[in-house]
Tab-separated table of C-alpha atoms in Angstrom:
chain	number	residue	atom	x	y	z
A	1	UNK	CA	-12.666	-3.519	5.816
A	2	UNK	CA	-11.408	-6.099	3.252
A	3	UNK	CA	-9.144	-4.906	0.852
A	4	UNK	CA	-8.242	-6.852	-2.596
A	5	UNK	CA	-4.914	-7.183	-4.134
A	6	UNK	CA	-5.086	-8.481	-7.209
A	7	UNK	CA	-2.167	-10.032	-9.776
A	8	UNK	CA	-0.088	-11.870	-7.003
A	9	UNK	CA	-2.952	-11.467	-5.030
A	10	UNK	CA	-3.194	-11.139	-0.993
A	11	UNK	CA	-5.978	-10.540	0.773
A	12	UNK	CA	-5.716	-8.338	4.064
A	13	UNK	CA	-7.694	-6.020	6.630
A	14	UNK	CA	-6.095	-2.136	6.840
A	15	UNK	CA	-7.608	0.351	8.923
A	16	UNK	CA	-7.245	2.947	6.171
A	17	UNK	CA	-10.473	2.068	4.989
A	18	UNK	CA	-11.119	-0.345	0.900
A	19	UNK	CA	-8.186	-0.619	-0.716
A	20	UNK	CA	-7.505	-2.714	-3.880
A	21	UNK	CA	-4.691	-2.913	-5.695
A	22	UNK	CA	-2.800	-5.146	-8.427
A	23	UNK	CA	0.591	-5.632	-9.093
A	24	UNK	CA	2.993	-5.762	-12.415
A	25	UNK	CA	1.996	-8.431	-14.512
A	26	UNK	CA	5.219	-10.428	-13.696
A	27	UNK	CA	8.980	-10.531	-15.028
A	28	UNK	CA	8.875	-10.884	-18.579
A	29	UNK	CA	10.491	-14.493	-18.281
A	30	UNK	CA	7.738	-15.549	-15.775
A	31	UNK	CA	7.411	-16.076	-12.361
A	32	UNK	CA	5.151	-17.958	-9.560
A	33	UNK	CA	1.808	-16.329	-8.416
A	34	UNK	CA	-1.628	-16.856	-6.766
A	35	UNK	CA	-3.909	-14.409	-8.580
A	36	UNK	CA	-7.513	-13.355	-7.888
A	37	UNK	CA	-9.565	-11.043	-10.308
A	38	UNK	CA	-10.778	-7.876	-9.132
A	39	UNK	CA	-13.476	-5.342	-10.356
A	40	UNK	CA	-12.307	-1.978	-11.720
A	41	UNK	CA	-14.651	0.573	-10.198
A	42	UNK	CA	-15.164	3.976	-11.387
A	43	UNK	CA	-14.570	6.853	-9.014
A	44	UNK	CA	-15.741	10.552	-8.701
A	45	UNK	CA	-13.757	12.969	-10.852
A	46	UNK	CA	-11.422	15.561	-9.015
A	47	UNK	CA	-10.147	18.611	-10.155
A	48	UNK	CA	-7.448	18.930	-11.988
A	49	UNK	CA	-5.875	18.132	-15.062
A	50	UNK	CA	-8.206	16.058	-17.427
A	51	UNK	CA	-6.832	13.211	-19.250
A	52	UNK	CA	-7.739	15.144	-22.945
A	53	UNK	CA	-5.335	17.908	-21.550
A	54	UNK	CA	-2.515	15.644	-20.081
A	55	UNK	CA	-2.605	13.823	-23.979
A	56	UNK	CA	-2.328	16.905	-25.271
A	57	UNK	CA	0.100	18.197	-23.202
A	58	UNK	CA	2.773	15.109	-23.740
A	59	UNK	CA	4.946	14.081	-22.164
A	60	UNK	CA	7.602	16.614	-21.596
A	61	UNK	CA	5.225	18.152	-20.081
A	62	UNK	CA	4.620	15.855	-17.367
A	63	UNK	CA	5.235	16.642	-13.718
A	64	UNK	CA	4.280	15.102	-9.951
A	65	UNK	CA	1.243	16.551	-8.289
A	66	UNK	CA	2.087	17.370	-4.763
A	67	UNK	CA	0.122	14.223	-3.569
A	68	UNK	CA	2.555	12.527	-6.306
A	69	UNK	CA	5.429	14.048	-5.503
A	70	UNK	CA	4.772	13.228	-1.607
A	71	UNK	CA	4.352	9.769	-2.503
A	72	UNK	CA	7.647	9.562	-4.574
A	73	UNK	CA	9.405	10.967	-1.166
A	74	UNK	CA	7.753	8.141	0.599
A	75	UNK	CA	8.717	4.989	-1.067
A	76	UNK	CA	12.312	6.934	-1.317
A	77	UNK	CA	12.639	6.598	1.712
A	78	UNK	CA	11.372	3.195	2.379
A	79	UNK	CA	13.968	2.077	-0.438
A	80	UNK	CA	16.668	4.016	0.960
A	81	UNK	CA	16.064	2.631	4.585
A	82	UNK	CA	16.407	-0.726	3.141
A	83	UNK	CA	20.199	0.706	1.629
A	84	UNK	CA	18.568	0.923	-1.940
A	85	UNK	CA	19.568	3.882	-4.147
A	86	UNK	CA	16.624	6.108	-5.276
A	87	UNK	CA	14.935	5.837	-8.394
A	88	UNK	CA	15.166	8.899	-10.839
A	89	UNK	CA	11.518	10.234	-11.783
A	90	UNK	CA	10.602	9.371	-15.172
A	91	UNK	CA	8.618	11.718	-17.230
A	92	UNK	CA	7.979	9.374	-19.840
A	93	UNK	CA	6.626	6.659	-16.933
A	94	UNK	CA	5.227	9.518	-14.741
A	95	UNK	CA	2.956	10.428	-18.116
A	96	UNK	CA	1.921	6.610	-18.622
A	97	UNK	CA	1.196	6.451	-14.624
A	98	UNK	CA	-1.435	9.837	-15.358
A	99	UNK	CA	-2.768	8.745	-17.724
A	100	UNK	CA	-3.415	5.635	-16.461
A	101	UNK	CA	-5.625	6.543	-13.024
A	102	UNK	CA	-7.601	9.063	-15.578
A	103	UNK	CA	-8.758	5.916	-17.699
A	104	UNK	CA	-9.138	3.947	-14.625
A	105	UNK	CA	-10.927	6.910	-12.690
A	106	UNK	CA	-13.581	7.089	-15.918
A	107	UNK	CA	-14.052	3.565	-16.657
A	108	UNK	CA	-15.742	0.501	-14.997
A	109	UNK	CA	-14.796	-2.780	-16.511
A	110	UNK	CA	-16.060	-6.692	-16.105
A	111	UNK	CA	-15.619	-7.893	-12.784
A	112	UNK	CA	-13.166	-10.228	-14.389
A	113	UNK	CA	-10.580	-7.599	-15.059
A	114	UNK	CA	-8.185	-5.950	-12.582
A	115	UNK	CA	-6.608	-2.701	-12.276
A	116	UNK	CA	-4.424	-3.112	-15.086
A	117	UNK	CA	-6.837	-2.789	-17.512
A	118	UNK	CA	-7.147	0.444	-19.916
A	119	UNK	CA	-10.226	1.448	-21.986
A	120	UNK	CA	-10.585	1.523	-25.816
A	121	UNK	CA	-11.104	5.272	-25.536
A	122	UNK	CA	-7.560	6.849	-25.973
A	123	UNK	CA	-4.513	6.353	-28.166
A	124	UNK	CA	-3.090	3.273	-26.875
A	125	UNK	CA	-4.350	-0.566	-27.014
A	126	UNK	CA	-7.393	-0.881	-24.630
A	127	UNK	CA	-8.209	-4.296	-22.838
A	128	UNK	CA	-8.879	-6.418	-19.803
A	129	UNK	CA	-5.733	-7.242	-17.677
A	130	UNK	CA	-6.726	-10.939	-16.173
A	131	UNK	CA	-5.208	-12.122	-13.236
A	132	UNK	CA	-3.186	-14.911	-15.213
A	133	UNK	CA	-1.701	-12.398	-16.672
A	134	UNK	CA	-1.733	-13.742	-20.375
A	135	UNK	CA	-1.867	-10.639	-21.615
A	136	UNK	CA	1.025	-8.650	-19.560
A	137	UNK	CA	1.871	-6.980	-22.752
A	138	UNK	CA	-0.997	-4.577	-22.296
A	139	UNK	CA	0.947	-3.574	-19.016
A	140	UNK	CA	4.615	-4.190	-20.825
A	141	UNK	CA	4.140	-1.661	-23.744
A	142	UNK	CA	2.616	0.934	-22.396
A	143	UNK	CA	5.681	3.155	-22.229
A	144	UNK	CA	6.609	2.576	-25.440
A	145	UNK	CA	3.002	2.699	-26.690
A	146	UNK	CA	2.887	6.389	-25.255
A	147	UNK	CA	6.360	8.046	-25.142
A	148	UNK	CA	9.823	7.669	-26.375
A	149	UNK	CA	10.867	5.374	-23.429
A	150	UNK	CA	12.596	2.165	-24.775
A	151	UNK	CA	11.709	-0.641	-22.472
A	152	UNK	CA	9.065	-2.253	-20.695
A	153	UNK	CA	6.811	-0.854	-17.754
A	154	UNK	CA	5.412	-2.334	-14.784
A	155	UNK	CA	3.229	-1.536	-12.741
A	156	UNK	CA	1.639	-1.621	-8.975
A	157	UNK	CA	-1.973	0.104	-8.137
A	158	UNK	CA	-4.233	0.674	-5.799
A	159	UNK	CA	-7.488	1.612	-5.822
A	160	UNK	CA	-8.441	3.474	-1.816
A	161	UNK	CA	-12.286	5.406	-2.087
A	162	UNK	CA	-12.942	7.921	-1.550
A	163	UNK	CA	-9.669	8.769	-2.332
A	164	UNK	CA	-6.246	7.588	-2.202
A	165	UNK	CA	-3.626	9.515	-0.273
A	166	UNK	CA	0.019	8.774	-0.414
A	167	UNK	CA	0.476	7.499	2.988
A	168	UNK	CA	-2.291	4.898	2.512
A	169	UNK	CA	-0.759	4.206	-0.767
A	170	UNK	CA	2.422	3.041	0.706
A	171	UNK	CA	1.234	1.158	3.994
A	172	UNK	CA	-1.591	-0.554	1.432
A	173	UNK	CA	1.655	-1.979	-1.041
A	174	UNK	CA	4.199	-2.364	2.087
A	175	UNK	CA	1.111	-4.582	3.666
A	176	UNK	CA	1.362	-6.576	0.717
A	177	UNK	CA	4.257	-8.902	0.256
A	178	UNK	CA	4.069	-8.966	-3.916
A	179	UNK	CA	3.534	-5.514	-4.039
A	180	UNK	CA	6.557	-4.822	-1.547
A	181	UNK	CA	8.773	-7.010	-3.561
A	182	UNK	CA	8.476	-4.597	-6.634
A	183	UNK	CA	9.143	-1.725	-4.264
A	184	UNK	CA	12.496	-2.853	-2.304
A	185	UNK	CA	14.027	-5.245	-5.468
A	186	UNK	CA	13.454	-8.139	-3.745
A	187	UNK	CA	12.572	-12.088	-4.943
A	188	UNK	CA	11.832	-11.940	-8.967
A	189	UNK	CA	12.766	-8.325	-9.104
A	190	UNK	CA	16.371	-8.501	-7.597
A	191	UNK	CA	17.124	-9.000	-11.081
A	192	UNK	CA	15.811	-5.597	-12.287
A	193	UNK	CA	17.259	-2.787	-11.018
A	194	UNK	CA	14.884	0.146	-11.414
A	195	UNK	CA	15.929	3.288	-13.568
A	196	UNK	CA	13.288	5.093	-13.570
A	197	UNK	CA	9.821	5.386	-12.209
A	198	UNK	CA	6.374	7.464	-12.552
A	199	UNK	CA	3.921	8.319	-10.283
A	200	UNK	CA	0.167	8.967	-10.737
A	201	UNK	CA	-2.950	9.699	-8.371
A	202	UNK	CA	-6.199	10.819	-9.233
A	203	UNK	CA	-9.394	10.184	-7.094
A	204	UNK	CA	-9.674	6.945	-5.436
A	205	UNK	CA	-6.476	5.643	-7.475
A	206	UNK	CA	-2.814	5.524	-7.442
A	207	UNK	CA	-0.187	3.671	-9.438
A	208	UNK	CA	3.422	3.659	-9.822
A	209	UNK	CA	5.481	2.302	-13.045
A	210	UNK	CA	9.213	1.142	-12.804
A	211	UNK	CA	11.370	0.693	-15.548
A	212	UNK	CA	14.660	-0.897	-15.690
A	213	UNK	CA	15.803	1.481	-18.560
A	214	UNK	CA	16.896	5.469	-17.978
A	215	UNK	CA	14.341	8.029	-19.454
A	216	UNK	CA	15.628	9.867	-22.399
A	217	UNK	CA	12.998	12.227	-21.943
A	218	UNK	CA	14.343	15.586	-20.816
């Protein structure tokens, strides 16, 4: 089936069934892309932690899922097969990643937006990520929007109905070469060693943040 990436987007077949997915926003001091938009769709709800109880939670409180923590493994090994060091888990990022595929999981927005988008109905600034990415910021500040992490966050997601699994998650971003850049430090990115990173998945989505800056959250 066809699959969408959008932000740096490619466009490619995988056997895992639809997947769409967008990628980081760009380097703060800009970079080169071919970008697409890409509908946010809404997916069924799963069980589990609801996005009211994750906010009120916090983030020390924040923790990988077994799906999340299987992904994590996954691309830790894909770095570390490429002689990269692993990437600490963030709680602070991991928090902003969970809360993220909740708002994406129980939202639809204009066809025009892509998977970095986040609703007006929580305590951050809601909007429409376009694929020109004029308003990275959205993506940027999210960290420091919802935790006590200092620097910027960015992002890669996918979006695999019924629901995403952390296998398909990785083949879907390694399939991509934008989305593999982020991954293994490579092009724009060579220039940003990651620190830290979060992981979330919930229904049909998954997302991981990177940060170049160490969590302070214990």
């Amino acid at each position: 089936m066809k699959a969408v990436i959008a932000a740096c987007v490619v466009v490619l077949v995988v056997s895992c069934g639809a997947f769409e997915g967008a990628v980081y926003g760009g380097p703060p001091e800009g970079s080169s892309t071919v970008a697409d938009s890409m509908s946010t769709r809404g997916a069924a709800t799963p069980a589990g932690k609801t996005l009211s109880q994750l906010l009120e939670a916090g983030p020390g409180a924040a923790e990988l899922t077994r799906d999340e923590e299987a992904l994590y493994n996954l691309l830790m090994e894909y770095r570390t097969s490429k002689g990269l060091p692993e990437i600490p888990v963030s709680k602070s990022l991991t928090f902003v990643a969970q809360a993220h595929v909740r708002d994406l999981s129980t939202h639809t927005f204009d066809k025009q937006y892509n998977s970095h988008s986040w609703s007006k109905d929580g305590p951050w600034t809601g909007g429409g990520y376009t694929p020109d990415h004029k308003n990275a910021r959205l993506m940027w500040d999210k960290p420091r929007e919802l935790t006590r992490y200092p620097g910027n966050g960015y992002e890669i997601a996918l979006w695999a109905p019924p629901a995403a699994t952390p296998a398909g998650a990785l083949r879907g971003w390694q399939g991509s070469f934008y989305h593999n850049q982020v991954i293994v430090s490579e092009g724009p990115w060579a220039r940003h060693p990651w620190k830290a990173i979060g992981i979330g998945m919930y229904g049909a989505y998954a997302v991981v943040w990177f940060g170049e800056e160490s969590d302070p959250q214990r």
